[in-house]
Short mmCIF file of C-alpha atoms in Angstrom, two decimals:
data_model
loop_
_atom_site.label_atom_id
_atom_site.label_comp_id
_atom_site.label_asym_id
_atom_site.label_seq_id
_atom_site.Cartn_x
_atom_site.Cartn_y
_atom_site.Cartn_z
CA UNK A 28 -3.11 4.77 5.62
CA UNK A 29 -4.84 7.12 7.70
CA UNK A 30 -7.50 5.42 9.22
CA UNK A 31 -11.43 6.42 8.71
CA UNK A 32 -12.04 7.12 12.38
CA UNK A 33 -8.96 9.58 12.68
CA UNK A 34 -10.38 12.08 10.82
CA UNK A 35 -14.28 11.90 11.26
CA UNK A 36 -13.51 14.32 14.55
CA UNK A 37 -11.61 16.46 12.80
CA UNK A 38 -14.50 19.32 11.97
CA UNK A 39 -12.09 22.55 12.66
CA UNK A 40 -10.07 24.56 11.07
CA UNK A 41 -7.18 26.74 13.05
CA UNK A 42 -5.21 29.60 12.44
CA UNK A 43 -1.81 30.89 13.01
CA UNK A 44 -1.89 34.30 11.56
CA UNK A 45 -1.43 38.25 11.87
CA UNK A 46 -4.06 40.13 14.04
CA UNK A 47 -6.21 41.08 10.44
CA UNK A 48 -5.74 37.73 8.99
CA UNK A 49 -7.13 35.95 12.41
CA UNK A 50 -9.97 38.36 12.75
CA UNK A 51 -10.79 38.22 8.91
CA UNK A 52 -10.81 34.19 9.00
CA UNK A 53 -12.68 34.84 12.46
CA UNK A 54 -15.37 36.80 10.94
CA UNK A 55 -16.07 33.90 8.52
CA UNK A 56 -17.01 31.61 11.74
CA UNK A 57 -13.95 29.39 12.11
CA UNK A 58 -13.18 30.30 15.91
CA UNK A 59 -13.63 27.62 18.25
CA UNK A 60 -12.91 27.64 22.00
CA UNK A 61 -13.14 24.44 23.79
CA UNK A 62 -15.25 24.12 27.00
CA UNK A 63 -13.66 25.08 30.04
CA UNK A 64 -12.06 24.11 32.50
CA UNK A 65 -9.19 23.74 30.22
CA UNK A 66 -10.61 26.35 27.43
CA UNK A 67 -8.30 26.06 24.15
CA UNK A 68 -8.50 28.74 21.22
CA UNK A 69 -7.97 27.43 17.80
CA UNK A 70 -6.39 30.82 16.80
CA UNK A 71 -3.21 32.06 17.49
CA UNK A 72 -2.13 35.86 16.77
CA UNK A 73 1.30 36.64 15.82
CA UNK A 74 2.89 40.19 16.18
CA UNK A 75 6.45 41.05 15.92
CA UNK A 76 6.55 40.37 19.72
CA UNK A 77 5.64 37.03 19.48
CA UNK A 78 8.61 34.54 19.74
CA UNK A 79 9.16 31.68 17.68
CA UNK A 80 9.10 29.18 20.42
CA UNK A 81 5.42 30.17 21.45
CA UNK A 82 4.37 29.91 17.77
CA UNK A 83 6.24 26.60 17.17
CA UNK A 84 4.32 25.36 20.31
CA UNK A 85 1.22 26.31 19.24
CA UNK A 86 2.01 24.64 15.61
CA UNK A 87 2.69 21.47 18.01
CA UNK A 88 -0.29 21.87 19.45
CA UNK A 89 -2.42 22.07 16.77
CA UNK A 90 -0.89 19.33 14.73
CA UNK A 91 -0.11 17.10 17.09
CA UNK A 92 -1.54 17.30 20.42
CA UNK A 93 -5.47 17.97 19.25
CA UNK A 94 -7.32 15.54 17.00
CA UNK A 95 -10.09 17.83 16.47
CA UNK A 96 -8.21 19.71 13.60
CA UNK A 97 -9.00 19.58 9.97
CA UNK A 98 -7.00 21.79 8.25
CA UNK A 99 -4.41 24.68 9.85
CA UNK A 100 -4.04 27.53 8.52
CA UNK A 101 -1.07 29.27 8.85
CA UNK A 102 0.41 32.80 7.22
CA UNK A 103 3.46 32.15 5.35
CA UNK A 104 5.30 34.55 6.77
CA UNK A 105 4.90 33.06 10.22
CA UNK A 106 5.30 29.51 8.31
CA UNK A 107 8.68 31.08 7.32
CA UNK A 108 9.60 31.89 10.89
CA UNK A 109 9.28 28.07 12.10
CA UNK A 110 10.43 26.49 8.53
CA UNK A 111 11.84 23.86 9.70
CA UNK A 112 9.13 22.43 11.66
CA UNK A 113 6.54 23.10 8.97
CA UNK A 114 9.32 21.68 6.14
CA UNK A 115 9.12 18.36 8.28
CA UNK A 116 5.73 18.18 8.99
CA UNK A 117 4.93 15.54 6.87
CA UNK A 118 1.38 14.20 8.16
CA UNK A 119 -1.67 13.94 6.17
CA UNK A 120 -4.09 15.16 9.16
CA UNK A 121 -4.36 18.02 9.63
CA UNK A 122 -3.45 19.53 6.30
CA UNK A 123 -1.56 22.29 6.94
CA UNK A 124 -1.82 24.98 4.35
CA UNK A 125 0.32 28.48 3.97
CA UNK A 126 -1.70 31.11 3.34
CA UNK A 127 -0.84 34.54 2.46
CA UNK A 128 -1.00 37.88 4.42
CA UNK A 129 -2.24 41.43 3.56
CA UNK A 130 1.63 42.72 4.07
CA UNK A 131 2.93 39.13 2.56
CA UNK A 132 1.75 38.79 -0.64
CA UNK A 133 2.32 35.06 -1.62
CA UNK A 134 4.92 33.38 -2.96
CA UNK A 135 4.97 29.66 -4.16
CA UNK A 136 8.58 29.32 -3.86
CA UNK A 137 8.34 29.16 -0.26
CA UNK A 138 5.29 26.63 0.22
CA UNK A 139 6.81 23.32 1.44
CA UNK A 140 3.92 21.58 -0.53
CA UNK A 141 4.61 23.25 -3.93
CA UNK A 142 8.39 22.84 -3.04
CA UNK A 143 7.66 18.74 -2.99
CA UNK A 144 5.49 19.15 -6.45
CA UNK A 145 8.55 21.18 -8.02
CA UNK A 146 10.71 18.28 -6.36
CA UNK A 147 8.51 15.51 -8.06
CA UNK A 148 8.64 16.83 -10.95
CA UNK A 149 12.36 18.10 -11.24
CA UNK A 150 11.32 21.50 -12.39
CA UNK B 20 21.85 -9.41 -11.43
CA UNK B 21 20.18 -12.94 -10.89
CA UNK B 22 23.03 -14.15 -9.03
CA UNK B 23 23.50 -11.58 -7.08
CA UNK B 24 19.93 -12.00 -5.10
CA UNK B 25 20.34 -15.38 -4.43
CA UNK B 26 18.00 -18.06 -4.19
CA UNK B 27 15.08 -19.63 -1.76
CA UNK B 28 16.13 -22.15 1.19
CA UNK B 29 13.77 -24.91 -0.41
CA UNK B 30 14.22 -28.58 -1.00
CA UNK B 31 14.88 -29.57 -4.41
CA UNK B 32 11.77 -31.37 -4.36
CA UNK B 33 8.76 -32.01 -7.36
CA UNK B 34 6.61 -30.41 -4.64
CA UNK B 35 8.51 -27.04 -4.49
CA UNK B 36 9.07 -26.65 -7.79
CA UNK B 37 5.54 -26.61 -8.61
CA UNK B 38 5.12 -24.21 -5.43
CA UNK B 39 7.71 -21.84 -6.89
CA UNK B 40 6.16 -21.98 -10.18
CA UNK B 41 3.19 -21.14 -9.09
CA UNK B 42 4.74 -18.39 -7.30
CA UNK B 43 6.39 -17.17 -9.62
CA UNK B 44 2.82 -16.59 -11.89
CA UNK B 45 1.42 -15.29 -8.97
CA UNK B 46 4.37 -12.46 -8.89
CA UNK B 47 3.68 -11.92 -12.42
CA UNK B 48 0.05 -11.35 -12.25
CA UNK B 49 0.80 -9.46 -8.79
CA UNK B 50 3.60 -7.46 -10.46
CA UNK B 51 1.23 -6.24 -13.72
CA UNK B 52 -1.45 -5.31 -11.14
CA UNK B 53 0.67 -3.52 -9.05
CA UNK B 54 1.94 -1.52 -12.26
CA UNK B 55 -1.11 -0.38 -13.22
CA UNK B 56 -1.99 0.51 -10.04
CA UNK B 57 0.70 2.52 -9.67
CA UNK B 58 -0.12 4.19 -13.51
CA UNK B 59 -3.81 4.85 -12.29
CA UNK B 60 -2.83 6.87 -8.91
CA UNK B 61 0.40 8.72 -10.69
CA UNK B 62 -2.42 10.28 -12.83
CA UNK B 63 -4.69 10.77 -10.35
CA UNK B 64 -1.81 12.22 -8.53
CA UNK B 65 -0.91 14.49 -11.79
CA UNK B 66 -4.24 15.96 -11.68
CA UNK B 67 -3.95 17.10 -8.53
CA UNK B 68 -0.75 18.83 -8.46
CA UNK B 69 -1.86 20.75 -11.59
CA UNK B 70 -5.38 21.63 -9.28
CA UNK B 71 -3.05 22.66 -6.41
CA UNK B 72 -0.91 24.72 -8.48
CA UNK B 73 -4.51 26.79 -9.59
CA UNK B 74 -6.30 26.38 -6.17
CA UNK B 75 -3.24 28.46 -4.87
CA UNK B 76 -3.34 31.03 -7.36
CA UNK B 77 -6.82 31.86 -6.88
CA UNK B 78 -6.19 31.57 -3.13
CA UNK B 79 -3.93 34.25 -3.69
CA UNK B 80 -6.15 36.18 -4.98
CA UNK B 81 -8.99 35.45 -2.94
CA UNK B 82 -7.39 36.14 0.21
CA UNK B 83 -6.35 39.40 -1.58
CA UNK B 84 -9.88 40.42 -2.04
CA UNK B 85 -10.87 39.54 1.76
CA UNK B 86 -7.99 41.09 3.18
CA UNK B 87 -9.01 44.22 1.11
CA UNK B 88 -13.14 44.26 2.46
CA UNK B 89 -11.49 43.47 6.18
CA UNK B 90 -9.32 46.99 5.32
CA UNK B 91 -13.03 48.21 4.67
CA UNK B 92 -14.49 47.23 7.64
CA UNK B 93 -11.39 48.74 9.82
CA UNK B 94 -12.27 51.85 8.13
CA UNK B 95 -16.14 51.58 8.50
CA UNK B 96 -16.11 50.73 12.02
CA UNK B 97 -13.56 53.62 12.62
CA UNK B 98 -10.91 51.15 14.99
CA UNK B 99 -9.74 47.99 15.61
CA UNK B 100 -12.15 44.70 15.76
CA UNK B 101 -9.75 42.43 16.23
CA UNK B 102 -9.66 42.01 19.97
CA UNK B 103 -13.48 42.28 20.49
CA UNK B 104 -14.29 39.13 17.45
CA UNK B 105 -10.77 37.50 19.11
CA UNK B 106 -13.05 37.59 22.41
CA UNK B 107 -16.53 36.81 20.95
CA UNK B 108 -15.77 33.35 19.44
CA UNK B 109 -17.28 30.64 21.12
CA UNK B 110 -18.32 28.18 18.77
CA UNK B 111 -17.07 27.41 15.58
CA UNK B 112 -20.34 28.44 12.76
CA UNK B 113 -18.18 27.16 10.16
CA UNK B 114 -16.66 23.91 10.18
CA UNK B 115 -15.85 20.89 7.64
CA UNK B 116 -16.57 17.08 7.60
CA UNK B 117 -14.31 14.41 5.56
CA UNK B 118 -15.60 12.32 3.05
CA UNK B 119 -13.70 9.55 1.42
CA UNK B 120 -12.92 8.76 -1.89
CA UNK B 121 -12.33 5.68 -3.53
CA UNK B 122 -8.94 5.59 -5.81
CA UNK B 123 -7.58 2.24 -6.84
CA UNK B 124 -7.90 1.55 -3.25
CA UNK B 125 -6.84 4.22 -1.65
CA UNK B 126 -8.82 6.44 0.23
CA UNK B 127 -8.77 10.08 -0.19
CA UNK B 128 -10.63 12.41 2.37
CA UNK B 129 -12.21 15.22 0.86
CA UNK B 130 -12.83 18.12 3.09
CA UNK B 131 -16.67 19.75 3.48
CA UNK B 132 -17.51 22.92 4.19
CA UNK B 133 -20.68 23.41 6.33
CA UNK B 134 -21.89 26.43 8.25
CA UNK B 135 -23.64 25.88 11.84
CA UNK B 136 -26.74 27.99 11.07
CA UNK B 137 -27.85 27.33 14.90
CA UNK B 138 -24.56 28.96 16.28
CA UNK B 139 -24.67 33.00 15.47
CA UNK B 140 -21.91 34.76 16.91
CA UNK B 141 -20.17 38.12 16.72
CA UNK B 142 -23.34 39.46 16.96
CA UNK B 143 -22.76 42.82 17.90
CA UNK B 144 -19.49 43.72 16.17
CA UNK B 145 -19.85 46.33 14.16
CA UNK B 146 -23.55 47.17 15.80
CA UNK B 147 -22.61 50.82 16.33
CA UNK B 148 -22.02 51.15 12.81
CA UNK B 149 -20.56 49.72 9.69
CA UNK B 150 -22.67 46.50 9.85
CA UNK B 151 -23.08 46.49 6.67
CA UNK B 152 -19.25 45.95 5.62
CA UNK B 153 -19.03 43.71 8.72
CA UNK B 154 -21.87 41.59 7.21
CA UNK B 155 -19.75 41.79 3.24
CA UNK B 156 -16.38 41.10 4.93
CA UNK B 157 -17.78 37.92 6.69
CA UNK B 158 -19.10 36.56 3.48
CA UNK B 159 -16.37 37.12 1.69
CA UNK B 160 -13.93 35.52 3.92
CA UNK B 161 -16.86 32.80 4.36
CA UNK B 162 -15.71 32.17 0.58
CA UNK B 163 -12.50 32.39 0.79
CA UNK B 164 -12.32 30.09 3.61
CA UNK B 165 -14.30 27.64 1.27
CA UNK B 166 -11.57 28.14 -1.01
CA UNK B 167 -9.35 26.99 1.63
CA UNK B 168 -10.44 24.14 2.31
CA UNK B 169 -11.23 22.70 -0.94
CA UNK B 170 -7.13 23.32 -1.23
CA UNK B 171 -6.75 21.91 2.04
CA UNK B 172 -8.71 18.79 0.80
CA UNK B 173 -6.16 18.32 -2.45
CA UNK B 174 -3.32 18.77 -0.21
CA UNK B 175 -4.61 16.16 1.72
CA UNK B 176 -5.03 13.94 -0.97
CA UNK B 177 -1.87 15.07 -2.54
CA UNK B 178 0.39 14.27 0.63
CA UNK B 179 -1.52 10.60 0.39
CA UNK B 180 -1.10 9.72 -2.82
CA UNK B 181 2.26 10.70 -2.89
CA UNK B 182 3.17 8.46 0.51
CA UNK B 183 0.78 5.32 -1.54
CA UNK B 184 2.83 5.95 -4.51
CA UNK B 185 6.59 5.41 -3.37
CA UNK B 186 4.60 2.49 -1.33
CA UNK B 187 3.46 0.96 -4.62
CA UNK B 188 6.75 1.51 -6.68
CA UNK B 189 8.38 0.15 -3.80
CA UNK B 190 6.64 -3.20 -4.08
CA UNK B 191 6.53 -2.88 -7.93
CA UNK B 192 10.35 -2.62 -7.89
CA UNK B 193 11.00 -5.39 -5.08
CA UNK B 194 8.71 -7.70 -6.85
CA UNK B 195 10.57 -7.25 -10.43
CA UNK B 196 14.22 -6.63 -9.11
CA UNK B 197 13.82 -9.22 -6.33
CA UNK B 198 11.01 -11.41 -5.64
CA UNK B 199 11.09 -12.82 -9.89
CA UNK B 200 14.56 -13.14 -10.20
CA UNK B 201 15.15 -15.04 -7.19
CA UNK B 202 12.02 -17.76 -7.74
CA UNK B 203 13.20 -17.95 -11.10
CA UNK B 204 16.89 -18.82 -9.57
CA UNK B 205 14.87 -21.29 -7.38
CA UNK B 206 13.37 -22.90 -10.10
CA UNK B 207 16.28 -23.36 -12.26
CA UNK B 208 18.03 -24.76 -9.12
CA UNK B 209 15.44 -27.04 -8.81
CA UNK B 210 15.52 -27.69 -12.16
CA UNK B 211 18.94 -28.79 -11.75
CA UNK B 212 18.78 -30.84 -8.96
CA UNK B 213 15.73 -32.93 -10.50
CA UNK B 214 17.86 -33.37 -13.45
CA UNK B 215 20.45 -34.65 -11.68
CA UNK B 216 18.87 -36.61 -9.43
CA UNK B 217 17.24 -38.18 -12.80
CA UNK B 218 20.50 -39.07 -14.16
CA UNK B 219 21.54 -40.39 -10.91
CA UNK B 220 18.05 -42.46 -11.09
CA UNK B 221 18.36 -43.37 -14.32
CA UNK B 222 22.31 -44.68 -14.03
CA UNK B 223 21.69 -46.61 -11.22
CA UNK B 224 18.57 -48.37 -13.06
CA UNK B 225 20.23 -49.00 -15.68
CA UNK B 226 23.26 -50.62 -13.47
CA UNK B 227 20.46 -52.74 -11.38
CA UNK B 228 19.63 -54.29 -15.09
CA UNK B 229 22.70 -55.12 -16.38
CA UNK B 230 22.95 -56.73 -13.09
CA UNK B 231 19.53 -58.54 -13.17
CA UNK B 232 20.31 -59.29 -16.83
CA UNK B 233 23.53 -61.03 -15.47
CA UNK B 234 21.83 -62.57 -12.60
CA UNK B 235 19.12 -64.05 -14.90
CA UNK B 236 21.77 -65.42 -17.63
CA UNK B 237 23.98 -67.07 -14.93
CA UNK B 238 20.53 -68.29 -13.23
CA UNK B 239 19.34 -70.06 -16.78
CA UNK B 240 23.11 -71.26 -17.50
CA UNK B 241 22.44 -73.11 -14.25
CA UNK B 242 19.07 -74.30 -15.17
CA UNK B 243 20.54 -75.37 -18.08
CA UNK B 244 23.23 -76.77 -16.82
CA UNK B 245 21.03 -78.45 -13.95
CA UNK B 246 18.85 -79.70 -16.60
CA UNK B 247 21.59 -81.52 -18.87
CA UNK B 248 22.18 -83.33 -15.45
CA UNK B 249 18.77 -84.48 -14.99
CA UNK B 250 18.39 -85.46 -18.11
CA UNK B 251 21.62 -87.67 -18.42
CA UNK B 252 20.50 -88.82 -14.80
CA UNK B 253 17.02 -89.82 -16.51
CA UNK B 254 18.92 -91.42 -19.49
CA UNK B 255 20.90 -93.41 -16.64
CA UNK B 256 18.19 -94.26 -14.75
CA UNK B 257 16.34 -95.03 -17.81
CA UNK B 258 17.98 -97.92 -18.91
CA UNK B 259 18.44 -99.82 -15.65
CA UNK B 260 14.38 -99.53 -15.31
CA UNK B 261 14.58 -101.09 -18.87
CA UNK B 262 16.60 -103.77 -17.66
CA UNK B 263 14.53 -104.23 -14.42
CA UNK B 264 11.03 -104.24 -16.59
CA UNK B 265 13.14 -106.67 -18.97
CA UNK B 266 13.08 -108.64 -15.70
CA UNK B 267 9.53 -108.90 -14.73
CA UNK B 268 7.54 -109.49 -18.08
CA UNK B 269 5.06 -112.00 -16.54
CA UNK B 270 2.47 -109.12 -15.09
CA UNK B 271 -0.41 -108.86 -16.72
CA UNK B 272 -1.66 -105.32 -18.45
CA UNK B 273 -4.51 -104.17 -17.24
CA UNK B 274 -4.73 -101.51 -19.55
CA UNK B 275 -3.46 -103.12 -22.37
CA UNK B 276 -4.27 -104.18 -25.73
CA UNK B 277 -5.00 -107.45 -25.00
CA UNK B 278 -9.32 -108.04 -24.60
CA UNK B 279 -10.91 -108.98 -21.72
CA UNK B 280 -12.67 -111.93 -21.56
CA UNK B 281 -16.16 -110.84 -19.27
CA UNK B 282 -16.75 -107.84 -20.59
CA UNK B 283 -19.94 -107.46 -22.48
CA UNK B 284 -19.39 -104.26 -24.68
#
């Protein structure tokens, strides 16, 4: 059982996303950057250059490493890039939640939550 | 089955059997609460999935929407924002606190969405022009966001419930396929062993009174036999105090018939 205190801190959300999805969900206010001296964004933007390992690390990073995190974000087509470590993600806190893109519209068949519903229910 | 899971290492005592009996109601009772339990979160946890499956639709189309007024706002402001509202944010203006909710006994967060009114930022994109669809575009994906994390909230719950759930059946199962079958083995063991020590018990009584029984006939046999003696000794004796009294007839009786001569009454 996830304890009370673990997730009264939790007040952000964070993104993993394309450059129009980040500034979009930017826009709305969700950007956080901690104080320095060790300043952390709660955003990460993907391009085609981006390599898997730096997004994975981020994904790490956000799931694991900082307890501030409420929910991440995180475009499914990037989500679909690191699969595996968002298929064994399996945590409660943060919730981590596929979204979809402009270019990537969405598809349910992919989401490793609805993939456990369809499990659970043997459709 | 009930062999196969064996039984407790208990002595086959009056003591432990009542222990095991009352164990044994206690997994009952524990066993129908724990089933119902499990029935109340299993619809909770049906409800959700079916709100999950919707919440993502209208995500879908939500994020649709917003993507389309960001589109706008490229188009307004005539270039790319990205990197300038990448640079701008400081401090998050929107952020969410949990709340908890009570299910059978499990606690669910709920995510809430709040805005930090104090903390304005991006405060000059789009000041050169397009403000307007800057101003739309962060509503709208204010909303969407909103939507976001009211799914993020059920997923939340839903990845919960679903770890509390194969907790509960777990102990439902154990405590029928296990935990009954073995007390109930313990009891009829204990059962058995009473029983037989009863027997046992009950043989050896009834040994130690045929043996009294003998013990008391051979002791009166004696007593009888003892008695005879005495008697015949008496009957002996008897008649050579006769002859001895015979001998001595010249004592007077004090207490006898005969009146005394100074007494007045």
């Amino acid at each position: 059982m996830a304890s009370a205190v673990a997730y009264k801190e939790r007040q952000f959300l964070a993104v993993i996303g394309d450059e129009d999805s980040v500034t979009g969900l930017l826009l709305a206010g969700i950007g956080h950057v901690t104080d320095p001296p060790d300043a952390q964004r709660n955003f990460l933007v993907v391009d085609a250059k981006t390599e898997n390992s730096t997004i994975e690390k981020a994904f790490q990073n956000f799931t694991r490493e900082r307890n501030d995190i409420a929910v991440l974000l995180i475009n499914q087509h990037i989500a679909e890039r690191i699969r595996h470590a968002v298929d064994s993600y399996s945590e409660a806190f943060p919730a981590v939640l596929e979204i979809p893109s402009k270019d990537h519209p969405y598809d349910p068949e992919k989401d490793s939550v609805l993939k456990r519903v369809r499990r659970l229910f043997g459709e | 089955m009930s062999g196969a899971v064996g039984r407790e290492a208990v002595f086959p005592t009056r003591q432990s059997l009542g222990l095991m009996k009352s164990k044994l109601k206690g997994a009952e009772i524990g066993h129908s609460l724990l089933k119902r339990k499990s029935e109340a979160l299993t619809k909770r946890f049906r409800e959700i999935t079916r709100r999950i499956d919707e919440a993502k639709q209208k995500m879908g189309r939500v994020m649709q929407i917003a993507a389309f007024s960001l589109a706008e706002v490229s188009y307004a402001v005539g270039g790319e924002i990205g990197y300038q509202v990448q640079e701008s944010a400081k401090q998050a203006r929107f952020r969410v606190r949990a709340k908890q909710e009570n299910v059978s006994g499990v606690f669910l967060p709920h995510f809430e969405s709040y805005t930090e009114d104090s903390i304005n930022d991006f405060g000059l994109t789009g000041l050169g022009k397009g403000g307007q669809q800057v101003q739309r575009c962060r509503e709208t994906y204010a909303r969407a966001v909103e939507t976001l994390v009211e799914l993020a909230s059920l997923q939340t719950a839903f990845v919960i419930l679903d770890e509390v759930i194969k907790v509960v059946n777990r102990r439902v199962n154990a405590i029928e396929h296990v935990i009954i079958p073995r007390t109930e083995n313990t009891i009829k063991y204990i059962n058995s062993e009473l029983d037989e020590l009863d027997r046992e018990e009950f043989y050896r009584l009834k040994k130690v009174s045929n043996k009294k029984q003998e013990d008391t006939a051979a002791a009166d046999r004696e007593i009888q036999a003892a008695r005879e003696r005495e008697a015949e000794k008496q009957l002996t004796s008897g008649k050579e105090k006769e002859a001895k009294e015979k001998e001595t007839p010249d004592v007077p009786d004090v207490l006898g018939e005969q009146e005394d001569t100074d007494v007045i009454f």
